[in-house]
PDB file of C-alpha atoms in Angstrom:
ATOM      1  CA  MET A   1      17.118 120.544 222.878  1.00 47.00           C
ATOM      2  CA  SER A   2      15.172 122.295 225.701  1.00 65.00           C
ATOM      3  CA  THR A   3      13.727 119.992 228.815  1.00 64.00           C
ATOM      4  CA  PRO A   4      12.296 120.400 231.899  1.00 67.00           C
ATOM      5  CA  ARG A   5      14.811 121.288 234.547  1.00 57.00           C
ATOM      6  CA  LYS A   6      13.385 118.868 236.995  1.00 59.00           C
ATOM      7  CA  THR A   7      10.445 116.378 237.563  1.00 61.00           C
ATOM      8  CA  PRO A   8       8.121 117.304 240.239  1.00 57.00           C
ATOM      9  CA  ARG A   9       8.085 114.436 243.056  1.00 55.00           C
ATOM     10  CA  GLN A  10       6.100 115.767 245.919  1.00 57.00           C
ATOM     11  CA  GLN A  11       2.134 116.207 245.811  1.00 52.00           C
ATOM     12  CA  ARG A  12       2.640 119.976 245.689  1.00 61.00           C
ATOM     13  CA  SER A  13       5.205 120.229 243.294  1.00 73.00           C
ATOM     14  CA  GLU A  14       2.992 118.230 240.748  1.00 79.00           C
ATOM     15  CA  PHE A  15       0.232 120.690 241.733  1.00 85.00           C
ATOM     16  CA  THR A  16       1.900 123.435 241.013  1.00 90.00           C
ATOM     17  CA  PHE A  17       3.566 122.317 237.408  1.00 91.00           C
ATOM     18  CA  ASP A  18       0.183 120.901 236.178  1.00 91.00           C
ATOM     19  CA  ALA A  19      -1.270 124.165 236.847  1.00 93.00           C
ATOM     20  CA  ILE A  20       1.502 125.762 235.068  1.00 95.00           C
ATOM     21  CA  LEU A  21       1.342 123.267 232.133  1.00 93.00           C
ATOM     22  CA  ASP A  22      -2.381 123.629 231.989  1.00 93.00           C
ATOM     23  CA  ALA A  23      -1.461 127.541 231.476  1.00 95.00           C
ATOM     24  CA  ALA A  24       0.786 127.004 228.920  1.00 94.00           C
ATOM     25  CA  ALA A  25      -1.694 124.525 226.925  1.00 90.00           C
ATOM     26  CA  ARG A  26      -4.187 127.305 227.289  1.00 91.00           C
ATOM     27  CA  LEU A  27      -2.334 130.257 225.935  1.00 93.00           C
ATOM     28  CA  PHE A  28      -0.588 127.958 222.839  1.00 90.00           C
ATOM     29  CA  GLN A  29      -4.123 127.549 221.830  1.00 86.00           C
ATOM     30  CA  GLN A  30      -5.571 131.075 222.456  1.00 88.00           C
ATOM     31  CA  LEU A  31      -1.946 132.625 221.189  1.00 89.00           C
ATOM     32  CA  GLY A  32      -0.382 130.656 218.910  1.00 86.00           C
ATOM     33  CA  TYR A  33       2.941 129.312 220.210  1.00 88.00           C
ATOM     34  CA  ALA A  34       5.127 132.822 218.568  1.00 90.00           C
ATOM     35  CA  ALA A  35       2.902 135.024 220.616  1.00 93.00           C
ATOM     36  CA  THR A  36       3.294 132.905 223.656  1.00 94.00           C
ATOM     37  CA  THR A  37       5.431 134.048 226.590  1.00 95.00           C
ATOM     38  CA  THR A  38       6.737 132.348 229.737  1.00 96.00           C
ATOM     39  CA  ASN A  39       5.670 135.293 231.631  1.00 97.00           C
ATOM     40  CA  LYS A  40       2.231 135.388 229.966  1.00 97.00           C
ATOM     41  CA  VAL A  41       2.459 131.662 231.063  1.00 96.00           C
ATOM     42  CA  ALA A  42       2.840 132.525 235.010  1.00 96.00           C
ATOM     43  CA  GLU A  43       0.511 134.983 235.049  1.00 96.00           C
ATOM     44  CA  LEU A  44      -2.135 132.769 234.094  1.00 96.00           C
ATOM     45  CA  ALA A  45      -1.106 130.065 236.045  1.00 95.00           C
ATOM     46  CA  GLY A  46      -0.985 132.092 238.981  1.00 95.00           C
ATOM     47  CA  VAL A  47       2.487 131.877 239.502  1.00 95.00           C
ATOM     48  CA  SER A  48       6.057 133.659 239.947  1.00 95.00           C
ATOM     49  CA  ILE A  49       8.167 133.786 236.979  1.00 95.00           C
ATOM     50  CA  GLY A  50      10.593 132.562 239.370  1.00 94.00           C
ATOM     51  CA  THR A  51       8.464 129.722 240.238  1.00 93.00           C
ATOM     52  CA  LEU A  52       7.802 128.710 236.764  1.00 94.00           C
ATOM     53  CA  TYR A  53      11.949 128.789 236.042  1.00 92.00           C
ATOM     54  CA  HIS A  54      12.244 127.013 238.911  1.00 90.00           C
ATOM     55  CA  TYR A  55      10.752 123.766 236.597  1.00 91.00           C
ATOM     56  CA  VAL A  56      11.457 124.885 233.244  1.00 92.00           C
ATOM     57  CA  PRO A  57      13.885 127.033 231.347  1.00 92.00           C
ATOM     58  CA  ASN A  58      11.956 128.594 228.474  1.00 91.00           C
ATOM     59  CA  LYS A  59       9.022 127.808 226.616  1.00 89.00           C
ATOM     60  CA  ASP A  60      10.696 125.239 224.539  1.00 89.00           C
ATOM     61  CA  ALA A  61      10.611 122.858 227.714  1.00 90.00           C
ATOM     62  CA  LEU A  62       7.109 123.412 228.311  1.00 92.00           C
ATOM     63  CA  LEU A  63       6.259 122.403 225.099  1.00 90.00           C
ATOM     64  CA  TYR A  64       8.551 119.375 225.641  1.00 89.00           C
ATOM     65  CA  ALA A  65       6.955 118.582 229.158  1.00 90.00           C
ATOM     66  CA  LEU A  66       3.196 118.991 227.397  1.00 90.00           C
ATOM     67  CA  ALA A  67       4.295 116.500 224.898  1.00 88.00           C
ATOM     68  CA  ASP A  68       5.626 114.421 227.523  1.00 88.00           C
ATOM     69  CA  ARG A  69       2.043 114.809 229.339  1.00 88.00           C
ATOM     70  CA  HIS A  70       0.082 113.887 226.246  1.00 88.00           C
ATOM     71  CA  LEU A  71       2.086 111.034 225.776  1.00 88.00           C
ATOM     72  CA  ARG A  72       1.613 109.873 229.245  1.00 90.00           C
ATOM     73  CA  GLU A  73      -2.452 110.226 228.995  1.00 89.00           C
ATOM     74  CA  ALA A  74      -2.543 108.670 225.523  1.00 90.00           C
ATOM     75  CA  THR A  75      -0.922 105.548 226.808  1.00 91.00           C
ATOM     76  CA  SER A  76      -3.097 105.278 230.161  1.00 93.00           C
ATOM     77  CA  ALA A  77      -6.548 105.656 227.673  1.00 93.00           C
ATOM     78  CA  LEU A  78      -5.075 103.269 224.677  1.00 94.00           C
ATOM     79  CA  LEU A  79      -3.963 100.698 227.480  1.00 93.00           C
ATOM     80  CA  ALA A  80      -7.153 100.626 229.308  1.00 94.00           C
ATOM     81  CA  GLU A  81      -9.006 100.538 225.986  1.00 96.00           C
ATOM     82  CA  THR A  82      -7.366  97.320 225.338  1.00 94.00           C
ATOM     83  CA  ALA A  83      -7.647  95.683 228.526  1.00 94.00           C
ATOM     84  CA  SER A  84     -11.251  96.338 228.350  1.00 96.00           C
ATOM     85  CA  LEU A  85     -11.369  94.457 224.973  1.00 96.00           C
ATOM     86  CA  ARG A  86      -9.615  91.812 226.035  1.00 95.00           C
ATOM     87  CA  CYS A  87     -12.323  91.120 228.895  1.00 96.00           C
ATOM     88  CA  ALA A  88     -14.947  91.770 226.074  1.00 96.00           C
ATOM     89  CA  GLY A  89     -13.468  89.744 223.335  1.00 95.00           C
ATOM     90  CA  PRO A  90     -16.101  91.526 220.699  1.00 97.00           C
ATOM     91  CA  PRO A  91     -16.238  90.703 216.688  1.00 96.00           C
ATOM     92  CA  LEU A  92     -13.953  91.833 214.020  1.00 96.00           C
ATOM     93  CA  ASP A  93     -16.516  95.240 213.274  1.00 96.00           C
ATOM     94  CA  GLU A  94     -17.056  96.282 217.257  1.00 97.00           C
ATOM     95  CA  THR A  95     -13.094  95.608 217.551  1.00 97.00           C
ATOM     96  CA  VAL A  96     -11.971  97.769 214.721  1.00 97.00           C
ATOM     97  CA  HIS A  97     -14.266 100.205 215.768  1.00 98.00           C
ATOM     98  CA  ARG A  98     -13.304 100.530 219.378  1.00 97.00           C
ATOM     99  CA  LEU A  99      -9.524 100.518 218.574  1.00 97.00           C
ATOM    100  CA  ILE A 100     -10.177 103.393 215.842  1.00 97.00           C
ATOM    101  CA  THR A 101     -12.389 105.480 218.242  1.00 97.00           C
ATOM    102  CA  SER A 102     -10.000 105.633 220.749  1.00 96.00           C
ATOM    103  CA  VAL A 103      -7.147 106.611 218.635  1.00 94.00           C
ATOM    104  CA  ALA A 104     -10.116 109.174 217.608  1.00 95.00           C
ATOM    105  CA  ASP A 105     -10.483 110.619 220.983  1.00 94.00           C
ATOM    106  CA  LEU A 106      -7.114 111.631 221.903  1.00 89.00           C
ATOM    107  CA  HIS A 107      -6.805 113.347 218.171  1.00 87.00           C
ATOM    108  CA  ARG A 108     -10.159 114.946 219.198  1.00 88.00           C
ATOM    109  CA  ALA A 109      -9.143 116.232 222.428  1.00 82.00           C
ATOM    110  CA  GLN A 110      -8.123 119.695 221.987  1.00 75.00           C
ATOM    111  CA  PRO A 111      -7.022 119.297 217.961  1.00 77.00           C
ATOM    112  CA  GLN A 112      -4.820 122.670 218.213  1.00 78.00           C
ATOM    113  CA  MET A 113      -2.668 121.440 220.615  1.00 78.00           C
ATOM    114  CA  HIS A 114      -2.545 118.301 218.795  1.00 79.00           C
ATOM    115  CA  ARG A 115      -0.995 119.856 216.153  1.00 81.00           C
ATOM    116  CA  LEU A 116       1.349 121.914 218.029  1.00 81.00           C
ATOM    117  CA  LEU A 117       2.496 119.011 219.816  1.00 80.00           C
ATOM    118  CA  PHE A 118       2.782 117.252 216.557  1.00 78.00           C
ATOM    119  CA  GLU A 119       4.900 120.054 214.609  1.00 77.00           C
ATOM    120  CA  GLN A 120       6.779 121.711 217.033  1.00 77.00           C
ATOM    121  CA  SER A 121       7.436 119.649 219.737  1.00 75.00           C
ATOM    122  CA  PRO A 122      10.771 118.968 220.251  1.00 72.00           C
ATOM    123  CA  ARG A 123      12.111 115.266 219.620  1.00 77.00           C
ATOM    124  CA  THR A 124      14.391 113.781 222.134  1.00 78.00           C
ATOM    125  CA  PRO A 125      15.423 110.766 221.708  1.00 82.00           C
ATOM    126  CA  GLU A 126      14.218 109.416 225.114  1.00 83.00           C
ATOM    127  CA  GLY A 127      10.798 110.816 223.225  1.00 80.00           C
ATOM    128  CA  ILE A 128      11.099 108.822 220.207  1.00 86.00           C
ATOM    129  CA  ALA A 129      11.688 105.436 222.293  1.00 90.00           C
ATOM    130  CA  ARG A 130       8.741 106.109 224.266  1.00 87.00           C
ATOM    131  CA  LEU A 131       6.562 106.380 221.295  1.00 88.00           C
ATOM    132  CA  ARG A 132       8.108 103.150 219.989  1.00 92.00           C
ATOM    133  CA  GLU A 133       7.528 101.548 222.962  1.00 93.00           C
ATOM    134  CA  LEU A 134       3.710 102.714 223.168  1.00 93.00           C
ATOM    135  CA  GLU A 135       3.479 101.095 219.708  1.00 95.00           C
ATOM    136  CA  GLN A 136       4.888  97.918 220.113  1.00 96.00           C
ATOM    137  CA  ARG A 137       2.514  97.672 222.920  1.00 95.00           C
ATOM    138  CA  LEU A 138      -0.407  98.549 221.067  1.00 96.00           C
ATOM    139  CA  ALA A 139       0.737  96.356 218.312  1.00 96.00           C
ATOM    140  CA  ALA A 140       1.074  93.311 220.351  1.00 97.00           C
ATOM    141  CA  GLU A 141      -2.652  93.938 221.653  1.00 96.00           C
ATOM    142  CA  VAL A 142      -4.101  94.249 218.349  1.00 96.00           C
ATOM    143  CA  ALA A 143      -1.513  90.812 217.373  1.00 96.00           C
ATOM    144  CA  TYR A 144      -3.816  89.002 220.098  1.00 96.00           C
ATOM    145  CA  HIS A 145      -7.257  89.971 218.879  1.00 95.00           C
ATOM    146  CA  LEU A 146      -6.199  89.275 215.141  1.00 95.00           C
ATOM    147  CA  ARG A 147      -5.261  86.080 216.538  1.00 95.00           C
ATOM    148  CA  ARG A 148      -8.475  85.306 218.538  1.00 94.00           C
ATOM    149  CA  LEU A 149     -10.751  86.735 215.309  1.00 94.00           C
ATOM    150  CA  GLY A 150      -8.934  84.179 212.970  1.00 92.00           C
ATOM    151  CA  VAL A 151      -7.833  86.893 211.075  1.00 92.00           C
ATOM    152  CA  GLY A 152      -4.383  88.591 210.122  1.00 84.00           C
ATOM    153  CA  GLY A 153      -3.095  86.538 207.357  1.00 86.00           C
ATOM    154  CA  PRO A 154       0.117  84.246 207.837  1.00 89.00           C
ATOM    155  CA  ASP A 155       1.635  86.972 209.907  1.00 92.00           C
ATOM    156  CA  PRO A 156      -0.792  88.755 212.123  1.00 93.00           C
ATOM    157  CA  ASP A 157       2.059  90.522 213.921  1.00 95.00           C
ATOM    158  CA  LEU A 158       3.211  92.757 211.068  1.00 95.00           C
ATOM    159  CA  ASN A 159      -0.387  93.382 209.791  1.00 94.00           C
ATOM    160  CA  ALA A 160      -0.927  94.518 213.777  1.00 96.00           C
ATOM    161  CA  LEU A 161       2.129  96.732 213.428  1.00 96.00           C
ATOM    162  CA  LEU A 162       0.742  97.986 209.847  1.00 96.00           C
ATOM    163  CA  PHE A 163      -2.798  98.559 211.282  1.00 97.00           C
ATOM    164  CA  VAL A 164      -1.052 100.573 214.210  1.00 96.00           C
ATOM    165  CA  GLN A 165       1.016 102.437 212.108  1.00 96.00           C
ATOM    166  CA  ALA A 166      -1.512 103.320 209.033  1.00 96.00           C
ATOM    167  CA  VAL A 167      -4.486 104.137 211.792  1.00 96.00           C
ATOM    168  CA  GLU A 168      -2.568 106.824 213.619  1.00 93.00           C
ATOM    169  CA  ALA A 169      -1.210 108.581 210.222  1.00 94.00           C
ATOM    170  CA  GLN A 170      -4.968 108.406 209.026  1.00 96.00           C
ATOM    171  CA  VAL A 171      -6.752 109.443 212.057  1.00 94.00           C
ATOM    172  CA  HIS A 172      -3.927 112.118 212.513  1.00 92.00           C
ATOM    173  CA  GLY A 173      -5.474 113.238 208.976  1.00 92.00           C
ATOM    174  CA  ALA A 174      -9.315 113.002 209.291  1.00 94.00           C
ATOM    175  CA  VAL A 175      -9.327 114.782 212.534  1.00 91.00           C
ATOM    176  CA  LEU A 176      -6.740 117.811 211.441  1.00 89.00           C
ATOM    177  CA  ASP A 177      -6.715 118.064 207.512  1.00 91.00           C
ATOM    178  CA  PRO A 178      -9.679 116.189 205.968  1.00 93.00           C
ATOM    179  CA  PRO A 179     -10.066 116.784 202.692  1.00 93.00           C
ATOM    180  CA  GLU A 180     -11.698 119.416 200.889  1.00 95.00           C
ATOM    181  CA  GLY A 181     -15.565 118.346 200.748  1.00 95.00           C
ATOM    182  CA  ARG A 182     -15.195 115.469 203.816  1.00 96.00           C
ATOM    183  CA  THR A 183     -16.018 115.952 207.542  1.00 96.00           C
ATOM    184  CA  THR A 184     -13.800 114.177 210.019  1.00 95.00           C
ATOM    185  CA  ASP A 185     -16.235 112.007 210.739  1.00 96.00           C
ATOM    186  CA  GLN A 186     -17.043 110.748 207.372  1.00 97.00           C
ATOM    187  CA  CYS A 187     -12.686 110.362 207.270  1.00 97.00           C
ATOM    188  CA  LEU A 188     -13.102 108.118 210.101  1.00 97.00           C
ATOM    189  CA  ALA A 189     -15.955 105.971 208.933  1.00 97.00           C
ATOM    190  CA  ALA A 190     -14.012 105.452 205.812  1.00 97.00           C
ATOM    191  CA  VAL A 191     -10.868 104.648 207.924  1.00 97.00           C
ATOM    192  CA  ILE A 192     -12.809 102.179 210.073  1.00 97.00           C
ATOM    193  CA  ALA A 193     -15.188 100.291 207.075  1.00 97.00           C
ATOM    194  CA  PHE A 194     -11.408 100.150 205.593  1.00 97.00           C
ATOM    195  CA  TRP A 195      -9.828  98.110 208.035  1.00 96.00           C
ATOM    196  CA  THR A 196     -12.735  96.039 208.598  1.00 95.00           C
ATOM    197  CA  ARG A 197     -12.645  94.712 205.627  1.00 94.00           C
ATOM    198  CA  SER A 198      -9.375  94.488 205.142  1.00 93.00           C
ATOM    199  CA  LEU A 199      -9.218  91.983 207.787  1.00 91.00           C
ATOM    200  CA  THR A 200     -12.468  90.406 207.306  1.00 87.00           C
ATOM    201  CA  ARG A 201     -10.883  89.527 203.661  1.00 79.00           C
ATOM    202  CA  GLN A 202      -7.788  87.555 205.597  1.00 71.00           C
ATOM    203  CA  ARG A 203     -10.437  85.416 207.276  1.00 66.00           C
ATOM    204  CA  PRO A 204      -9.124  81.754 206.398  1.00 59.00           C
ATOM    205  CA  ALA A 205     -11.780  80.415 203.872  1.00 52.00           C
TER     206      ALA A 205
END
């Protein structure tokens, strides 16, 4: 499994590595994974091939590093939204809309890159563990709101986890592979309406 050789610690090194990753992301989207080479990435990033190899051994490691950066950015964005929801305490329909929209925004940003990361990014035990950790943290936040709003049935923790898992899959499909004759916006509206109805029905009588 190819992973980066080192994690940059100094600001200058972080800047250089980010420039390399930005170049890789652009080329993966423009040329595709197969046609992208480390030489092309180094040229676009404005660094020597030796500098690139100082950070990564090959383009598989570049893809791994991009996936890692994407996960860190997604974690920051989603937890910022859940913190905002705790402060605002909106009603159910707005809570569901904001949660699902925040996930959709991450998928909408560079959809080709998101597809590439989903389909070809190397899976490592560490990466999978971090995904599961994010999933659990988001489920805990959703469970908090289910309890706050008096929905979620007798087991809000389980229903919150099912919500997080299902919404990720549904939004992924809506953004990257909407069904024929439907737009992404139509699919997302249907996902939001479905979960709002489903959770509303779980209010106590």
